[in-house]
Coordinates of C-alpha atoms in Angstrom, one line a residue:
M1464 CA -23.1 -3.5 -5.6
K1465 CA -21.6 -2.0 -2.7
T1466 CA -18.4 0.1 -2.4
I1467 CA -15.8 0.1 -0.1
R1468 CA -13.5 3.2 0.4
V1469 CA -10.1 2.3 1.3
V1470 CA -6.6 4.1 1.5
A1471 CA -3.2 2.6 1.1
A1472 CA 0.2 3.4 1.9
V1473 CA 2.8 3.0 -0.5
I1474 CA 6.0 3.2 1.9
K1475 CA 9.0 4.1 0.3
A1476 CA 12.3 3.9 1.9
V1477 CA 16.0 4.4 0.4
K1478 CA 18.7 1.4 0.5
E1479 CA 22.4 2.2 1.6
D1480 CA 23.1 1.9 -2.4
G1481 CA 20.6 4.5 -3.0
R1482 CA 18.2 2.6 -4.7
T1483 CA 14.5 3.2 -3.7
M1484 CA 12.4 0.3 -1.9
I1485 CA 8.8 -0.2 -1.9
F1486 CA 7.0 -1.7 1.6
A1487 CA 4.6 -4.6 0.5
T1488 CA 2.7 -6.8 3.1
Q1489 CA 1.2 -10.0 2.7
R1490 CA -2.2 -10.2 3.7
G1491 CA -2.9 -12.3 6.8
Y1492 CA -6.6 -13.0 6.8
G1493 CA -9.9 -13.0 5.1
E1494 CA -10.8 -14.2 1.8
F1495 CA -7.5 -12.8 0.2
K1496 CA -5.2 -14.3 2.5
G1497 CA -1.4 -14.8 0.8
G1498 CA -2.0 -12.1 -1.2
W1499 CA 0.4 -9.2 -1.7
E1500 CA -1.1 -5.6 -1.1
F1501 CA 0.0 -2.1 0.0
P1502 CA -0.7 -1.7 3.7
G1503 CA -4.1 0.6 4.7
G1504 CA -7.8 0.1 5.0
K1505 CA -11.2 1.4 5.6
I1506 CA -11.8 5.1 5.8
E1507 CA -14.1 5.9 8.5
A1508 CA -16.7 8.5 9.1
G1509 CA -15.7 11.9 9.5
E1510 CA -11.7 11.3 8.2
T1511 CA -9.8 12.5 5.3
P1512 CA -7.7 9.8 3.3
Q1513 CA -4.7 10.9 4.9
E1514 CA -6.3 10.7 8.2
A1515 CA -7.2 7.1 7.9
L1516 CA -4.0 6.0 6.4
K1517 CA -2.0 7.6 9.3
R1518 CA -4.5 5.9 12.0
E1519 CA -4.7 2.4 9.4
I1520 CA -0.8 2.3 9.5
M1521 CA -0.3 2.5 13.2
E1522 CA -2.9 -0.1 13.9
E1523 CA -1.7 -2.3 11.4
L1524 CA 2.1 -1.7 11.8
D1525 CA 2.7 0.1 14.9
T1526 CA 4.3 2.8 12.8
E1527 CA 4.3 6.7 12.1
V1528 CA 3.8 8.0 8.2
S1529 CA 3.8 11.1 6.7
V1530 CA 1.4 10.9 4.0
G1531 CA 2.8 12.5 0.7
E1532 CA 1.4 13.0 -3.0
W1533 CA -1.5 11.1 -4.1
I1534 CA -0.6 8.7 -6.7
E1535 CA -4.1 7.3 -7.7
T1536 CA -7.2 6.1 -7.2
V1537 CA -8.0 2.5 -8.4
E1538 CA -11.5 1.3 -9.0
Y1539 CA -11.8 -2.2 -9.1
D1540 CA -15.1 -4.6 -9.0
Y1541 CA -14.2 -7.6 -6.4
P1542 CA -16.8 -10.7 -6.5
G1543 CA -19.5 -8.6 -4.1
F1544 CA -18.3 -5.7 -3.8
H1545 CA -17.0 -2.3 -5.6
L1546 CA -13.4 -0.9 -4.3
S1547 CA -12.5 2.5 -4.3
M1548 CA -8.8 2.8 -3.0
D1549 CA -6.9 6.0 -2.7
C1550 CA -3.2 5.4 -2.9
F1551 CA -0.5 7.9 -1.4
W1552 CA 3.2 7.8 -1.3
C1553 CA 4.5 7.5 2.6
E1554 CA 7.4 7.7 4.4
I1555 CA 8.2 6.5 8.2
V1556 CA 8.3 9.1 10.9
K1557 CA 8.6 6.7 13.6
G1558 CA 8.1 2.9 14.3
D1559 CA 9.8 -0.2 13.2
L1560 CA 7.0 -1.8 10.8
V1561 CA 5.9 -4.2 13.3
L1562 CA 3.3 -6.8 11.4
K1563 CA 0.2 -7.3 13.8
E1564 CA -2.5 -8.5 10.8
H1565 CA -0.2 -9.5 7.9
E1566 CA 1.9 -12.9 7.4
A1567 CA 4.8 -11.7 5.5
A1568 CA 6.3 -8.0 4.9
R1569 CA 9.2 -7.4 2.3
W1570 CA 11.2 -4.4 0.8
L1571 CA 11.0 -4.3 -2.6
T1572 CA 13.2 -2.3 -5.2
R1573 CA 11.7 -1.6 -8.6
E1574 CA 13.1 -4.5 -10.3
E1575 CA 11.6 -6.8 -7.7
L1576 CA 8.0 -5.3 -7.7
A1577 CA 6.6 -8.3 -10.1
D1578 CA 8.2 -10.8 -7.4
V1579 CA 5.1 -11.1 -5.6
E1580 CA 1.4 -12.2 -6.3
W1581 CA -0.8 -8.9 -5.8
L1582 CA -4.0 -8.7 -5.2
P1583 CA -6.0 -7.3 -8.2
A1584 CA -6.5 -4.1 -6.9
D1585 CA -2.7 -3.4 -5.9
V1586 CA -1.6 -4.7 -9.2
A1587 CA -2.1 -1.3 -11.4
V1588 CA -0.9 0.4 -8.4
A1589 CA 2.3 -1.7 -8.4
E1590 CA 2.4 -1.0 -12.3
K1591 CA 2.1 2.9 -11.8
I1592 CA 4.9 3.3 -9.1
E1593 CA 7.0 0.9 -11.2
E1594 CA 6.8 3.6 -14.1
E1595 CA 7.2 6.5 -11.3
M1596 CA 10.5 4.8 -10.0
D1597 CA 11.8 4.9 -13.6
Y1598 CA 12.1 8.9 -13.3
K1599 CA 10.4 10.5 -10.6
I1600 CA 12.1 9.1 -7.4

């Protein structure tokens, strides 16, 4: 089975009331159109995961991010390919998160993470960051 290596940004920000929010996007194309995911994309030859993530977020959202701590690598078998997804905490450095490839986006608090229909590989990430938001953020 073909393996596709990708990166995903768990972009966080703090609301005025002090609660942490996570940015989620709704896929606007392809087989999984309409599903919710953490933004990111494929790692190109010669790129580190962090470089790929910065490039992908700039291309997809016209926003510069700083890439922080690694969260986890998700291994997931979709029909027809295996996905290996490196996930990192990210913060906005510059830009306004302009949706170029996605149908919609939402800032989600910890309590709202289960309110969207995550793509299968992103479910594990959402569950892990929900746990981490309890004590880490």
